[in-house]
GROMACS .gro file of C-alpha atoms in nm:
model
  371
    1UNK     CA    1   1.321   0.899   1.950
    2UNK     CA    2   1.105   0.589   2.083
    3UNK     CA    3   0.978   0.531   1.716
    4UNK     CA    4   1.341   0.542   1.590
    5UNK     CA    5   1.430   0.264   1.844
    6UNK     CA    6   1.113   0.068   1.748
    7UNK     CA    7   1.256   0.054   1.382
    8UNK     CA    8   1.597  -0.052   1.492
    9UNK     CA    9   1.476  -0.311   1.746
   10UNK     CA   10   1.172  -0.445   1.581
   11UNK     CA   11   0.969  -0.388   1.892
   12UNK     CA   12   0.615  -0.230   1.835
   13UNK     CA   13   0.535   0.046   2.048
   14UNK     CA   14   0.218   0.232   2.149
   15UNK     CA   15   0.199   0.572   2.314
   16UNK     CA   16  -0.097   0.616   2.555
   17UNK     CA   17  -0.134   0.946   2.732
   18UNK     CA   18  -0.218   0.956   3.106
   19UNK     CA   19  -0.565   1.105   3.007
   20UNK     CA   20  -0.652   0.826   2.771
   21UNK     CA   21  -0.523   0.562   3.041
   22UNK     CA   22  -0.754   0.714   3.299
   23UNK     CA   23  -1.049   0.707   3.042
   24UNK     CA   24  -0.984   0.332   2.983
   25UNK     CA   25  -0.968   0.262   3.360
   26UNK     CA   26  -1.289   0.462   3.393
   27UNK     CA   27  -1.457   0.219   3.148
   28UNK     CA   28  -1.484   0.474   2.858
   29UNK     CA   29  -1.586   0.209   2.586
   30UNK     CA   30  -1.498   0.425   2.287
   31UNK     CA   31  -1.136   0.498   2.394
   32UNK     CA   32  -1.088   0.137   2.513
   33UNK     CA   33  -1.203   0.008   2.174
   34UNK     CA   34  -0.975   0.267   1.969
   35UNK     CA   35  -0.656   0.174   2.170
   36UNK     CA   36  -0.723  -0.210   2.162
   37UNK     CA   37  -0.803  -0.199   1.776
   38UNK     CA   38  -0.493  -0.009   1.709
   39UNK     CA   39  -0.280  -0.252   1.924
   40UNK     CA   40  -0.434  -0.531   1.741
   41UNK     CA   41  -0.348  -0.379   1.404
   42UNK     CA   42   0.004  -0.302   1.501
   43UNK     CA   43   0.061  -0.666   1.613
   44UNK     CA   44  -0.070  -0.816   1.290
   45UNK     CA   45  -0.434  -0.877   1.396
   46UNK     CA   46  -0.719  -0.862   1.145
   47UNK     CA   47  -0.992  -0.645   1.255
   48UNK     CA   48  -1.213  -0.657   0.950
   49UNK     CA   49  -1.213  -0.828   0.604
   50UNK     CA   50  -1.408  -0.806   0.286
   51UNK     CA   51  -1.688  -0.999   0.115
   52UNK     CA   52  -1.854  -0.961  -0.214
   53UNK     CA   53  -2.194  -0.789  -0.173
   54UNK     CA   54  -2.462  -1.055  -0.161
   55UNK     CA   55  -2.704  -0.822  -0.344
   56UNK     CA   56  -2.480  -0.865  -0.654
   57UNK     CA   57  -2.571  -1.251  -0.653
   58UNK     CA   58  -2.949  -1.154  -0.691
   59UNK     CA   59  -2.890  -0.896  -0.968
   60UNK     CA   60  -2.614  -1.089  -1.162
   61UNK     CA   61  -2.533  -1.446  -1.040
   62UNK     CA   62  -2.240  -1.469  -1.302
   63UNK     CA   63  -2.082  -1.162  -1.205
   64UNK     CA   64  -2.112  -1.251  -0.826
   65UNK     CA   65  -1.941  -1.573  -0.902
   66UNK     CA   66  -1.649  -1.407  -1.079
   67UNK     CA   67  -1.619  -1.154  -0.803
   68UNK     CA   68  -1.613  -1.415  -0.538
   69UNK     CA   69  -1.337  -1.609  -0.721
   70UNK     CA   70  -1.090  -1.311  -0.767
   71UNK     CA   71  -1.206  -0.966  -0.621
   72UNK     CA   72  -1.025  -1.018  -0.305
   73UNK     CA   73  -0.890  -1.390  -0.317
   74UNK     CA   74  -0.527  -1.406  -0.464
   75UNK     CA   75  -0.538  -1.039  -0.558
   76UNK     CA   76  -0.261  -0.825  -0.391
   77UNK     CA   77  -0.354  -0.453  -0.340
   78UNK     CA   78  -0.070  -0.207  -0.319
   79UNK     CA   79  -0.072   0.153  -0.215
   80UNK     CA   80   0.208   0.371  -0.347
   81UNK     CA   81   0.262   0.744  -0.225
   82UNK     CA   82   0.550   0.992  -0.186
   83UNK     CA   83   0.628   1.223   0.099
   84UNK     CA   84   0.831   1.526   0.035
   85UNK     CA   85   1.007   1.772   0.267
   86UNK     CA   86   0.789   2.076   0.370
   87UNK     CA   87   0.820   2.414   0.211
   88UNK     CA   88   1.136   2.621   0.297
   89UNK     CA   89   1.105   2.941   0.497
   90UNK     CA   90   1.145   3.276   0.332
   91UNK     CA   91   1.483   3.332   0.502
   92UNK     CA   92   1.613   2.998   0.358
   93UNK     CA   93   1.498   3.084   0.007
   94UNK     CA   94   1.658   3.422   0.013
   95UNK     CA   95   2.004   3.286   0.123
   96UNK     CA   96   1.970   2.996  -0.131
   97UNK     CA   97   1.975   2.727   0.126
   98UNK     CA   98   1.900   2.401  -0.036
   99UNK     CA   99   1.664   2.133   0.070
  100UNK     CA  100   1.837   1.875   0.280
  101UNK     CA  101   1.565   1.615   0.344
  102UNK     CA  102   1.517   1.334   0.071
  103UNK     CA  103   1.176   1.228  -0.050
  104UNK     CA  104   1.038   0.917   0.103
  105UNK     CA  105   0.844   0.644  -0.076
  106UNK     CA  106   0.557   0.458   0.118
  107UNK     CA  107   0.446   0.118   0.005
  108UNK     CA  108   0.172  -0.057   0.188
  109UNK     CA  109   0.026  -0.378   0.049
  110UNK     CA  110  -0.208  -0.662   0.152
  111UNK     CA  111  -0.077  -1.002   0.271
  112UNK     CA  112  -0.332  -1.272   0.135
  113UNK     CA  113  -0.645  -1.080   0.248
  114UNK     CA  114  -0.725  -0.708   0.242
  115UNK     CA  115  -0.762  -0.692   0.639
  116UNK     CA  116  -0.397  -0.808   0.675
  117UNK     CA  117  -0.147  -0.540   0.561
  118UNK     CA  118   0.206  -0.415   0.625
  119UNK     CA  119   0.427  -0.158   0.450
  120UNK     CA  120   0.787  -0.065   0.328
  121UNK     CA  121   0.939   0.266   0.285
  122UNK     CA  122   1.266   0.398   0.135
  123UNK     CA  123   1.437   0.729   0.035
  124UNK     CA  124   1.481   0.867  -0.318
  125UNK     CA  125   1.624   1.194  -0.446
  126UNK     CA  126   1.464   1.491  -0.294
  127UNK     CA  127   1.174   1.650  -0.458
  128UNK     CA  128   1.179   1.386  -0.732
  129UNK     CA  129   0.810   1.309  -0.827
  130UNK     CA  130   0.875   0.962  -0.983
  131UNK     CA  131   0.922   0.652  -0.765
  132UNK     CA  132   1.288   0.499  -0.795
  133UNK     CA  133   1.424   0.172  -0.658
  134UNK     CA  134   1.083   0.006  -0.693
  135UNK     CA  135   1.200  -0.319  -0.838
  136UNK     CA  136   1.369  -0.458  -0.519
  137UNK     CA  137   1.105  -0.355  -0.301
  138UNK     CA  138   0.830  -0.502  -0.509
  139UNK     CA  139   1.027  -0.829  -0.488
  140UNK     CA  140   1.050  -0.797  -0.100
  141UNK     CA  141   0.656  -0.723  -0.091
  142UNK     CA  142   0.594  -1.034  -0.307
  143UNK     CA  143   0.816  -1.256  -0.074
  144UNK     CA  144   0.626  -1.130   0.232
  145UNK     CA  145   0.283  -1.203   0.063
  146UNK     CA  146   0.408  -1.558  -0.016
  147UNK     CA  147   0.530  -1.609   0.341
  148UNK     CA  148   0.209  -1.522   0.481
  149UNK     CA  149  -0.012  -1.701   0.216
  150UNK     CA  150   0.123  -2.060   0.224
  151UNK     CA  151   0.376  -1.974  -0.048
  152UNK     CA  152   0.137  -1.864  -0.297
  153UNK     CA  153   0.203  -1.578  -0.518
  154UNK     CA  154  -0.082  -1.327  -0.610
  155UNK     CA  155  -0.262  -1.392  -0.939
  156UNK     CA  156  -0.340  -1.037  -0.979
  157UNK     CA  157  -0.198  -0.708  -0.855
  158UNK     CA  158  -0.401  -0.379  -0.826
  159UNK     CA  159  -0.198  -0.068  -0.754
  160UNK     CA  160  -0.325   0.264  -0.613
  161UNK     CA  161  -0.078   0.531  -0.685
  162UNK     CA  162  -0.124   0.850  -0.517
  163UNK     CA  163  -0.140   1.122  -0.802
  164UNK     CA  164  -0.061   1.482  -0.790
  165UNK     CA  165  -0.309   1.757  -0.806
  166UNK     CA  166  -0.446   1.902  -1.141
  167UNK     CA  167  -0.255   2.224  -1.076
  168UNK     CA  168   0.081   2.036  -1.050
  169UNK     CA  169   0.001   1.821  -1.360
  170UNK     CA  170  -0.063   2.132  -1.574
  171UNK     CA  171   0.254   2.226  -1.746
  172UNK     CA  172   0.121   2.389  -2.066
  173UNK     CA  173  -0.140   2.643  -2.154
  174UNK     CA  174  -0.518   2.563  -2.117
  175UNK     CA  175  -0.520   2.474  -2.482
  176UNK     CA  176  -0.276   2.190  -2.432
  177UNK     CA  177  -0.398   2.095  -2.080
  178UNK     CA  178  -0.538   1.746  -2.155
  179UNK     CA  179  -0.260   1.628  -2.365
  180UNK     CA  180   0.014   1.756  -2.133
  181UNK     CA  181  -0.164   1.598  -1.830
  182UNK     CA  182  -0.220   1.257  -1.986
  183UNK     CA  183   0.150   1.254  -2.105
  184UNK     CA  184   0.277   1.326  -1.753
  185UNK     CA  185   0.043   1.053  -1.600
  186UNK     CA  186   0.155   0.809  -1.883
  187UNK     CA  187   0.516   0.872  -1.852
  188UNK     CA  188   0.533   0.823  -1.477
  189UNK     CA  189   0.322   0.515  -1.480
  190UNK     CA  190   0.530   0.365  -1.761
  191UNK     CA  191   0.849   0.437  -1.562
  192UNK     CA  192   0.716   0.271  -1.246
  193UNK     CA  193   0.529  -0.023  -1.413
  194UNK     CA  194   0.865  -0.099  -1.605
  195UNK     CA  195   1.026  -0.140  -1.267
  196UNK     CA  196   0.745  -0.374  -1.147
  197UNK     CA  197   0.776  -0.582  -1.464
  198UNK     CA  198   1.152  -0.606  -1.407
  199UNK     CA  199   1.073  -0.722  -1.059
  200UNK     CA  200   0.853  -0.994  -1.192
  201UNK     CA  201   1.112  -1.092  -1.446
  202UNK     CA  202   1.376  -1.120  -1.200
  203UNK     CA  203   1.162  -1.348  -1.005
  204UNK     CA  204   1.100  -1.559  -1.298
  205UNK     CA  205   1.474  -1.582  -1.386
  206UNK     CA  206   1.585  -1.672  -1.029
  207UNK     CA  207   1.314  -1.930  -0.920
  208UNK     CA  208   1.247  -2.222  -1.126
  209UNK     CA  209   0.899  -2.291  -0.980
  210UNK     CA  210   0.784  -1.941  -1.096
  211UNK     CA  211   0.924  -1.928  -1.455
  212UNK     CA  212   0.565  -1.907  -1.596
  213UNK     CA  213   0.447  -1.651  -1.325
  214UNK     CA  214   0.286  -1.372  -1.506
  215UNK     CA  215   0.027  -1.196  -1.283
  216UNK     CA  216  -0.241  -0.947  -1.420
  217UNK     CA  217  -0.129  -0.596  -1.349
  218UNK     CA  218  -0.364  -0.282  -1.300
  219UNK     CA  219  -0.287   0.070  -1.167
  220UNK     CA  220  -0.503   0.339  -1.073
  221UNK     CA  221  -0.366   0.686  -1.032
  222UNK     CA  222  -0.577   0.845  -0.748
  223UNK     CA  223  -0.576   1.231  -0.748
  224UNK     CA  224  -0.724   1.356  -0.424
  225UNK     CA  225  -0.622   1.717  -0.450
  226UNK     CA  226  -0.859   1.833  -0.715
  227UNK     CA  227  -1.109   2.121  -0.732
  228UNK     CA  228  -1.398   1.866  -0.785
  229UNK     CA  229  -1.695   1.883  -0.539
  230UNK     CA  230  -2.012   1.675  -0.546
  231UNK     CA  231  -2.364   1.774  -0.424
  232UNK     CA  232  -2.714   1.756  -0.526
  233UNK     CA  233  -2.835   1.988  -0.793
  234UNK     CA  234  -3.055   2.262  -0.658
  235UNK     CA  235  -2.929   2.203  -0.302
  236UNK     CA  236  -2.651   2.175  -0.060
  237UNK     CA  237  -2.703   1.830   0.054
  238UNK     CA  238  -2.404   1.612  -0.003
  239UNK     CA  239  -2.420   1.288  -0.210
  240UNK     CA  240  -2.411   0.970  -0.026
  241UNK     CA  241  -2.091   0.762   0.036
  242UNK     CA  242  -2.006   0.549  -0.271
  243UNK     CA  243  -2.141   0.797  -0.545
  244UNK     CA  244  -1.951   0.725  -0.857
  245UNK     CA  245  -1.947   0.933  -1.193
  246UNK     CA  246  -1.824   0.757  -1.507
  247UNK     CA  247  -1.935   0.983  -1.783
  248UNK     CA  248  -2.012   1.314  -1.623
  249UNK     CA  249  -1.719   1.503  -1.481
  250UNK     CA  250  -1.452   1.266  -1.654
  251UNK     CA  251  -1.266   1.298  -1.967
  252UNK     CA  252  -1.375   1.088  -2.241
  253UNK     CA  253  -1.013   1.040  -2.368
  254UNK     CA  254  -0.919   0.849  -2.053
  255UNK     CA  255  -1.044   0.554  -1.866
  256UNK     CA  256  -1.132   0.716  -1.532
  257UNK     CA  257  -1.417   0.777  -1.272
  258UNK     CA  258  -1.468   1.026  -1.010
  259UNK     CA  259  -1.566   0.874  -0.662
  260UNK     CA  260  -1.688   1.007  -0.329
  261UNK     CA  261  -1.654   0.696  -0.099
  262UNK     CA  262  -1.655   0.882   0.232
  263UNK     CA  263  -1.922   1.076   0.421
  264UNK     CA  264  -1.872   1.449   0.413
  265UNK     CA  265  -1.926   1.594   0.769
  266UNK     CA  266  -1.891   1.950   0.673
  267UNK     CA  267  -1.903   2.130   0.338
  268UNK     CA  268  -1.930   1.955   0.015
  269UNK     CA  269  -1.796   1.626  -0.061
  270UNK     CA  270  -1.443   1.615  -0.215
  271UNK     CA  271  -1.419   1.325  -0.448
  272UNK     CA  272  -1.106   1.150  -0.576
  273UNK     CA  273  -1.044   1.118  -0.940
  274UNK     CA  274  -0.908   0.781  -1.035
  275UNK     CA  275  -0.737   0.717  -1.394
  276UNK     CA  276  -0.652   0.379  -1.512
  277UNK     CA  277  -0.285   0.404  -1.651
  278UNK     CA  278  -0.192   0.038  -1.654
  279UNK     CA  279  -0.424  -0.259  -1.761
  280UNK     CA  280  -0.172  -0.534  -1.835
  281UNK     CA  281  -0.325  -0.873  -1.876
  282UNK     CA  282  -0.118  -1.162  -1.744
  283UNK     CA  283  -0.111  -1.538  -1.767
  284UNK     CA  284  -0.270  -1.557  -1.433
  285UNK     CA  285  -0.556  -1.365  -1.289
  286UNK     CA  286  -0.834  -1.143  -1.454
  287UNK     CA  287  -0.835  -0.784  -1.518
  288UNK     CA  288  -1.110  -0.600  -1.339
  289UNK     CA  289  -1.355  -0.413  -1.549
  290UNK     CA  290  -1.428  -0.031  -1.474
  291UNK     CA  291  -1.742  -0.093  -1.271
  292UNK     CA  292  -1.565  -0.374  -1.069
  293UNK     CA  293  -1.266  -0.139  -1.008
  294UNK     CA  294  -1.519   0.134  -0.866
  295UNK     CA  295  -1.667  -0.138  -0.631
  296UNK     CA  296  -1.336  -0.263  -0.514
  297UNK     CA  297  -1.202   0.082  -0.458
  298UNK     CA  298  -1.519   0.159  -0.247
  299UNK     CA  299  -1.489  -0.170  -0.057
  300UNK     CA  300  -1.139  -0.105   0.041
  301UNK     CA  301  -1.239   0.233   0.205
  302UNK     CA  302  -1.410   0.030   0.470
  303UNK     CA  303  -1.127  -0.172   0.617
  304UNK     CA  304  -0.951   0.099   0.814
  305UNK     CA  305  -0.995  -0.121   1.147
  306UNK     CA  306  -1.024   0.176   1.370
  307UNK     CA  307  -1.249   0.426   1.199
  308UNK     CA  308  -1.604   0.283   1.132
  309UNK     CA  309  -1.687   0.508   0.853
  310UNK     CA  310  -1.538   0.468   0.502
  311UNK     CA  311  -1.220   0.662   0.431
  312UNK     CA  312  -1.175   0.891   0.147
  313UNK     CA  313  -0.865   0.674  -0.002
  314UNK     CA  314  -0.864   0.292  -0.023
  315UNK     CA  315  -0.683   0.175   0.317
  316UNK     CA  316  -0.360   0.034   0.127
  317UNK     CA  317  -0.311   0.385  -0.020
  318UNK     CA  318  -0.379   0.579   0.317
  319UNK     CA  319  -0.146   0.320   0.481
  320UNK     CA  320   0.129   0.388   0.248
  321UNK     CA  321   0.099   0.764   0.332
  322UNK     CA  322   0.144   0.667   0.722
  323UNK     CA  323   0.435   0.446   0.652
  324UNK     CA  324   0.630   0.733   0.448
  325UNK     CA  325   0.526   1.005   0.721
  326UNK     CA  326   0.677   0.750   0.980
  327UNK     CA  327   0.998   0.702   0.783
  328UNK     CA  328   1.050   1.091   0.738
  329UNK     CA  329   0.997   1.135   1.116
  330UNK     CA  330   1.262   0.875   1.189
  331UNK     CA  331   1.511   1.035   0.940
  332UNK     CA  332   1.454   1.400   1.110
  333UNK     CA  333   1.516   1.231   1.462
  334UNK     CA  334   1.831   1.072   1.343
  335UNK     CA  335   1.942   1.404   1.212
  336UNK     CA  336   1.877   1.573   1.548
  337UNK     CA  337   2.095   1.295   1.707
  338UNK     CA  338   2.393   1.357   1.482
  339UNK     CA  339   2.326   1.108   1.211
  340UNK     CA  340   2.588   1.135   0.921
  341UNK     CA  341   2.376   1.190   0.605
  342UNK     CA  342   2.676   1.158   0.370
  343UNK     CA  343   2.724   0.797   0.471
  344UNK     CA  344   3.096   0.852   0.419
  345UNK     CA  345   3.023   0.923   0.041
  346UNK     CA  346   2.850   1.184  -0.157
  347UNK     CA  347   2.490   1.253  -0.281
  348UNK     CA  348   2.586   1.217  -0.628
  349UNK     CA  349   2.675   0.850  -0.591
  350UNK     CA  350   2.441   0.615  -0.778
  351UNK     CA  351   2.382   0.389  -0.491
  352UNK     CA  352   2.351   0.670  -0.210
  353UNK     CA  353   1.976   0.656  -0.177
  354UNK     CA  354   1.950   0.278  -0.161
  355UNK     CA  355   2.226   0.278   0.104
  356UNK     CA  356   2.037   0.550   0.292
  357UNK     CA  357   1.723   0.350   0.278
  358UNK     CA  358   1.894   0.020   0.392
  359UNK     CA  359   2.037   0.214   0.704
  360UNK     CA  360   1.678   0.287   0.804
  361UNK     CA  361   1.531  -0.060   0.714
  362UNK     CA  362   1.284  -0.186   0.970
  363UNK     CA  363   1.248  -0.549   1.098
  364UNK     CA  364   0.860  -0.571   1.082
  365UNK     CA  365   0.711  -0.837   0.845
  366UNK     CA  366   0.344  -0.893   0.877
  367UNK     CA  367   0.215  -0.606   1.106
  368UNK     CA  368   0.092  -0.264   1.083
  369UNK     CA  369   0.363  -0.088   1.290
  370UNK     CA  370   0.264   0.240   1.148
  371UNK     CA  371  -0.103   0.232   1.264
   0.00000   0.00000   0.00000
């Protein structure tokens, strides 16, 4: 209920249990750091920011110069993920009970620098695997980016789209697996990228100063729920954080890489399979090459702000999952308090889910309220 009120009133809250408070009073430095770091994030503070590795200057000065100019400067990073309702109980399935909760989209994005982020979230049709209503939220995200970046739009946009597992993508027989998987990826990417391009076109039409605005657009589908495991041949030792495979274990028909950016504490390292599904050259900005995409992906796993170790997913993508989960929890809380899910209409209305999303819109602009 507190988080629902937080959303409605635009006041950031932080829950601290009595035991944690006593640890802080008792000078527990780890607990104190974690709480202060989280509060700092929620209030829009920057805990960590990124630089191009200095070692690159020694090995390839030209590449270092390019990287310094546009890896992180004027490049907007966006994470997109979906949160669906949990599985139904056996009793609900037997009586034919329908799923009531809608699906929720989480979109986290950077604001001028990778260390400063915020997020938006909205509802779409239940169980829908493709993101709808993306156009107006991309416009909103670009407006927030400009507000916090001296009215400058990003020259490049790199999107990390949380993908499905290989088992979900597999729709045909083993003989048609590769073609079917790629068709699914490309169809979803094309539908969602079309909405993003519509947002950019709308900005160009409505704002005279941005009539020539055409940023470079790239999109990586990140599949984290795959059966892939990485470890040293002939032993059980895990690979180090940042291990990347470009040729081995990848499909030669696609532009993709397999990366283990994190440190596996237990068991074997579970990597993420990243497939480039959009590589659109714009008037502004520069497309990142495959090695650059790998380096940027790995770098973005180090800016969590609270966890010192690298995360498995780039932080804008893991942030989008948190934002979607927070919105779904607010929706459930509203239902428990008698919220009318019909909104005086029907689920079949074309604008039902946008109206539902607007009724749960938050007032936060440039802070990580979901941290």
